GROMACS .gro file of C-alpha atoms in nm:
model
  249
    1UNK     CA    1   2.622  11.451  13.155
    2UNK     CA    2   2.707  11.557  12.799
    3UNK     CA    3   2.780  11.919  12.714
    4UNK     CA    4   2.616  12.193  12.511
    5UNK     CA    5   2.871  12.374  12.295
    6UNK     CA    6   2.840  12.710  12.120
    7UNK     CA    7   3.100  12.786  11.855
    8UNK     CA    8   3.050  13.136  11.722
    9UNK     CA    9   3.233  13.342  11.466
   10UNK     CA   10   3.189  13.630  11.223
   11UNK     CA   11   3.067  13.579  10.869
   12UNK     CA   12   3.297  13.366  10.657
   13UNK     CA   13   3.482  13.205  10.948
   14UNK     CA   14   3.417  12.849  10.820
   15UNK     CA   15   3.167  12.759  11.092
   16UNK     CA   16   2.962  12.537  10.861
   17UNK     CA   17   3.280  12.384  10.718
   18UNK     CA   18   3.383  12.293  11.073
   19UNK     CA   19   3.042  12.138  11.136
   20UNK     CA   20   3.061  11.929  10.819
   21UNK     CA   21   3.415  11.817  10.906
   22UNK     CA   22   3.302  11.702  11.251
   23UNK     CA   23   3.008  11.514  11.099
   24UNK     CA   24   3.241  11.345  10.852
   25UNK     CA   25   3.485  11.250  11.129
   26UNK     CA   26   3.211  11.084  11.336
   27UNK     CA   27   3.072  10.898  11.036
   28UNK     CA   28   3.415  10.772  10.934
   29UNK     CA   29   3.413  10.597  11.273
   30UNK     CA   30   3.067  10.452  11.201
   31UNK     CA   31   2.909  10.681  11.459
   32UNK     CA   32   2.568  10.837  11.404
   33UNK     CA   33   2.524  11.214  11.401
   34UNK     CA   34   2.211  11.426  11.376
   35UNK     CA   35   2.254  11.747  11.174
   36UNK     CA   36   1.997  12.018  11.242
   37UNK     CA   37   1.932  12.370  11.115
   38UNK     CA   38   1.656  12.632  11.143
   39UNK     CA   39   1.386  12.583  10.882
   40UNK     CA   40   1.384  12.953  10.789
   41UNK     CA   41   1.739  12.938  10.650
   42UNK     CA   42   1.681  12.854  10.283
   43UNK     CA   43   1.967  13.048  10.122
   44UNK     CA   44   2.126  12.741   9.965
   45UNK     CA   45   1.811  12.532   9.934
   46UNK     CA   46   1.552  12.390  10.170
   47UNK     CA   47   1.708  12.149  10.414
   48UNK     CA   48   2.065  12.190  10.288
   49UNK     CA   49   2.363  12.262  10.513
   50UNK     CA   50   2.609  12.428  10.275
   51UNK     CA   51   2.953  12.579  10.333
   52UNK     CA   52   3.104  12.855  10.121
   53UNK     CA   53   3.374  12.606  10.026
   54UNK     CA   54   3.109  12.413   9.834
   55UNK     CA   55   3.061  12.117  10.069
   56UNK     CA   56   2.706  12.032  10.164
   57UNK     CA   57   2.476  11.770  10.311
   58UNK     CA   58   2.109  11.727  10.392
   59UNK     CA   59   1.993  11.833  10.737
   60UNK     CA   60   1.832  11.553  10.931
   61UNK     CA   61   1.604  11.786  11.126
   62UNK     CA   62   1.464  12.130  11.038
   63UNK     CA   63   1.393  12.335  11.349
   64UNK     CA   64   1.112  12.579  11.424
   65UNK     CA   65   0.997  12.741  11.745
   66UNK     CA   66   0.752  12.455  11.791
   67UNK     CA   67   1.011  12.179  11.754
   68UNK     CA   68   1.006  11.921  12.032
   69UNK     CA   69   1.230  11.622  12.079
   70UNK     CA   70   1.168  11.264  12.187
   71UNK     CA   71   1.415  11.022  12.340
   72UNK     CA   72   1.371  10.790  12.039
   73UNK     CA   73   1.523  11.054  11.810
   74UNK     CA   74   1.856  11.026  11.990
   75UNK     CA   75   1.882  10.650  12.024
   76UNK     CA   76   2.230  10.553  11.909
   77UNK     CA   77   2.325  10.914  11.828
   78UNK     CA   78   2.681  11.013  11.919
   79UNK     CA   79   2.651  11.385  11.853
   80UNK     CA   80   2.402  11.655  11.752
   81UNK     CA   81   2.529  11.930  11.521
   82UNK     CA   82   2.329  12.251  11.469
   83UNK     CA   83   2.406  12.500  11.190
   84UNK     CA   84   2.299  12.869  11.183
   85UNK     CA   85   2.219  12.850  11.553
   86UNK     CA   86   2.169  13.227  11.581
   87UNK     CA   87   1.828  13.178  11.418
   88UNK     CA   88   1.708  12.930  11.682
   89UNK     CA   89   1.415  13.018  11.900
   90UNK     CA   90   1.541  13.051  12.260
   91UNK     CA   91   1.292  12.780  12.361
   92UNK     CA   92   1.458  12.539  12.119
   93UNK     CA   93   1.796  12.621  12.271
   94UNK     CA   94   1.655  12.524  12.609
   95UNK     CA   95   1.531  12.194  12.464
   96UNK     CA   96   1.873  12.125  12.315
   97UNK     CA   97   2.020  12.193  12.660
   98UNK     CA   98   1.796  11.916  12.791
   99UNK     CA   99   1.908  11.682  12.513
  100UNK     CA  100   2.265  11.715  12.638
  101UNK     CA  101   2.167  11.692  13.004
  102UNK     CA  102   1.901  11.420  12.999
  103UNK     CA  103   1.978  11.221  12.684
  104UNK     CA  104   2.353  11.240  12.741
  105UNK     CA  105   2.424  11.340  12.380
  106UNK     CA  106   2.670  11.626  12.315
  107UNK     CA  107   2.514  11.915  12.121
  108UNK     CA  108   2.739  12.143  11.915
  109UNK     CA  109   2.582  12.466  11.787
  110UNK     CA  110   2.751  12.686  11.528
  111UNK     CA  111   2.642  13.039  11.445
  112UNK     CA  112   2.689  13.414  11.459
  113UNK     CA  113   2.713  13.586  11.794
  114UNK     CA  114   2.575  13.927  11.690
  115UNK     CA  115   2.385  14.081  11.399
  116UNK     CA  116   2.504  14.362  11.169
  117UNK     CA  117   2.407  14.616  11.437
  118UNK     CA  118   2.630  14.442  11.694
  119UNK     CA  119   2.331  14.315  11.895
  120UNK     CA  120   2.310  13.957  12.016
  121UNK     CA  121   2.071  13.730  11.828
  122UNK     CA  122   1.811  13.588  12.071
  123UNK     CA  123   1.923  13.233  11.994
  124UNK     CA  124   2.288  13.321  12.043
  125UNK     CA  125   2.213  13.501  12.368
  126UNK     CA  126   2.039  13.195  12.510
  127UNK     CA  127   2.326  12.973  12.398
  128UNK     CA  128   2.577  13.197  12.574
  129UNK     CA  129   2.365  13.174  12.887
  130UNK     CA  130   2.329  12.795  12.883
  131UNK     CA  131   2.630  12.650  12.702
  132UNK     CA  132   2.894  12.455  12.894
  133UNK     CA  133   3.156  12.559  12.642
  134UNK     CA  134   3.175  12.877  12.432
  135UNK     CA  135   3.445  12.894  12.166
  136UNK     CA  136   3.525  13.150  11.898
  137UNK     CA  137   3.584  13.041  11.539
  138UNK     CA  138   3.830  13.307  11.424
  139UNK     CA  139   3.875  13.482  11.093
  140UNK     CA  140   4.039  13.804  10.978
  141UNK     CA  141   3.888  14.137  10.884
  142UNK     CA  142   3.806  14.188  10.515
  143UNK     CA  143   4.004  14.515  10.515
  144UNK     CA  144   4.308  14.430  10.731
  145UNK     CA  145   4.477  14.146  10.920
  146UNK     CA  146   4.309  14.203  11.255
  147UNK     CA  147   4.061  13.956  11.398
  148UNK     CA  148   3.707  14.008  11.274
  149UNK     CA  149   3.447  14.039  11.548
  150UNK     CA  150   3.176  14.232  11.359
  151UNK     CA  151   2.942  14.150  11.070
  152UNK     CA  152   2.926  14.443  10.829
  153UNK     CA  153   2.619  14.469  10.610
  154UNK     CA  154   2.630  14.657  10.279
  155UNK     CA  155   2.346  14.742  10.042
  156UNK     CA  156   2.432  14.876   9.697
  157UNK     CA  157   2.794  14.900   9.806
  158UNK     CA  158   2.726  15.113  10.116
  159UNK     CA  159   2.750  15.002  10.479
  160UNK     CA  160   2.424  15.020  10.670
  161UNK     CA  161   2.275  14.969  11.015
  162UNK     CA  162   1.916  14.957  10.891
  163UNK     CA  163   1.689  14.678  10.773
  164UNK     CA  164   1.552  14.362  10.931
  165UNK     CA  165   1.779  14.159  11.156
  166UNK     CA  166   1.699  13.840  10.967
  167UNK     CA  167   1.737  13.910  10.598
  168UNK     CA  168   1.847  13.636  10.362
  169UNK     CA  169   1.807  13.822  10.031
  170UNK     CA  170   2.082  13.816   9.769
  171UNK     CA  171   2.100  14.196   9.743
  172UNK     CA  172   2.259  14.224  10.088
  173UNK     CA  173   2.626  14.150  10.140
  174UNK     CA  174   2.771  14.061  10.480
  175UNK     CA  175   3.146  14.060  10.538
  176UNK     CA  176   3.361  14.006  10.849
  177UNK     CA  177   3.526  14.318  10.988
  178UNK     CA  178   3.734  14.427  11.284
  179UNK     CA  179   3.575  14.688  11.508
  180UNK     CA  180   3.785  14.975  11.369
  181UNK     CA  181   3.690  14.912  11.008
  182UNK     CA  182   3.329  14.844  11.104
  183UNK     CA  183   3.311  15.192  11.258
  184UNK     CA  184   3.494  15.358  10.970
  185UNK     CA  185   3.262  15.207  10.708
  186UNK     CA  186   2.948  15.299  10.904
  187UNK     CA  187   3.068  15.659  10.958
  188UNK     CA  188   3.160  15.700  10.591
  189UNK     CA  189   2.822  15.571  10.474
  190UNK     CA  190   2.583  15.712  10.734
  191UNK     CA  191   2.758  15.998  10.913
  192UNK     CA  192   2.683  15.826  11.242
  193UNK     CA  193   2.957  15.738  11.488
  194UNK     CA  194   2.855  15.383  11.581
  195UNK     CA  195   3.069  15.398  11.895
  196UNK     CA  196   2.825  15.634  12.060
  197UNK     CA  197   2.491  15.541  11.915
  198UNK     CA  198   2.338  15.492  12.259
  199UNK     CA  199   1.972  15.505  12.158
  200UNK     CA  200   1.919  15.166  12.321
  201UNK     CA  201   1.976  15.323  12.663
  202UNK     CA  202   1.644  15.503  12.632
  203UNK     CA  203   1.467  15.214  12.463
  204UNK     CA  204   1.415  15.409  12.140
  205UNK     CA  205   1.289  15.216  11.838
  206UNK     CA  206   1.492  15.409  11.580
  207UNK     CA  207   1.863  15.502  11.602
  208UNK     CA  208   1.931  15.868  11.664
  209UNK     CA  209   2.219  16.025  11.471
  210UNK     CA  210   2.508  16.137  11.688
  211UNK     CA  211   2.775  16.393  11.606
  212UNK     CA  212   3.128  16.265  11.561
  213UNK     CA  213   3.234  16.400  11.900
  214UNK     CA  214   3.251  16.134  12.166
  215UNK     CA  215   2.989  16.068  12.428
  216UNK     CA  216   3.255  16.132  12.690
  217UNK     CA  217   3.307  16.485  12.558
  218UNK     CA  218   2.934  16.549  12.567
  219UNK     CA  219   2.911  16.431  12.926
  220UNK     CA  220   3.199  16.662  13.024
  221UNK     CA  221   3.027  16.957  12.854
  222UNK     CA  222   2.688  16.875  13.010
  223UNK     CA  223   2.753  16.698  13.340
  224UNK     CA  224   2.452  16.508  13.475
  225UNK     CA  225   2.296  16.618  13.803
  226UNK     CA  226   2.455  16.432  14.092
  227UNK     CA  227   2.327  16.437  14.447
  228UNK     CA  228   2.558  16.605  14.698
  229UNK     CA  229   2.390  16.450  14.998
  230UNK     CA  230   2.380  16.099  15.135
  231UNK     CA  231   2.527  15.777  14.998
  232UNK     CA  232   2.417  15.860  14.641
  233UNK     CA  233   2.686  16.126  14.623
  234UNK     CA  234   2.954  15.859  14.648
  235UNK     CA  235   2.791  15.603  14.418
  236UNK     CA  236   2.821  15.559  14.041
  237UNK     CA  237   2.593  15.773  13.820
  238UNK     CA  238   2.243  15.631  13.791
  239UNK     CA  239   2.065  15.530  13.470
  240UNK     CA  240   1.872  15.859  13.465
  241UNK     CA  241   2.190  16.059  13.521
  242UNK     CA  242   2.361  15.890  13.227
  243UNK     CA  243   2.065  15.875  12.989
  244UNK     CA  244   1.994  16.247  13.013
  245UNK     CA  245   2.276  16.302  12.768
  246UNK     CA  246   2.068  16.139  12.494
  247UNK     CA  247   1.830  16.434  12.500
  248UNK     CA  248   2.114  16.680  12.438
  249UNK     CA  249   2.212  16.552  12.093
   0.00000   0.00000   0.00000
């Protein structure tokens, strides 16, 4: 059985350059590769797989949520390479998993792990759930020498956590950042401490601004109700006990 690979990295970590290098290596050995990418990614032209270093090639297959594969597509193929895999529909990830399992062709997917709000892309999440091998393509923070793990979005020179998750317009700028500088830039621009923006706990649609004091301090000042009877008294705080703090701020 061949493997499904997910190689993720922050913006500017040469993921596409790695993909193109692998394709070139296979083809130098007269081996056939299939290069795929999501159809919605048209930043550098429709159907083009382009690295920031200037190298590019045509994609063999443009993927949508309705994409299906046939065994004939993979006859004689030594490897499948997928660029911008974070934009894949989870169903397509599952079909690529079957390509590796049933067709016996290794599938290597390259993409971002999380968006500019630090949330997993649906395609990336499914890849992390199904991939045989998960590897990080490393790069350094734009503002220091630490490893970049975040994707910082700026609009008009200011960091932001707002806007659509998938936004390919030229007015937005995404740079790799370490977690410390990601937080510092967000705080300076929005006044929100991204460390403790726990609106997702309550399933809120819009972020709620938090003071710069830590969530731990708030919990100490306003301890949640804990049962003093039965097994619950010895267990970890429940969801309701933790989430009550959201209503305080």
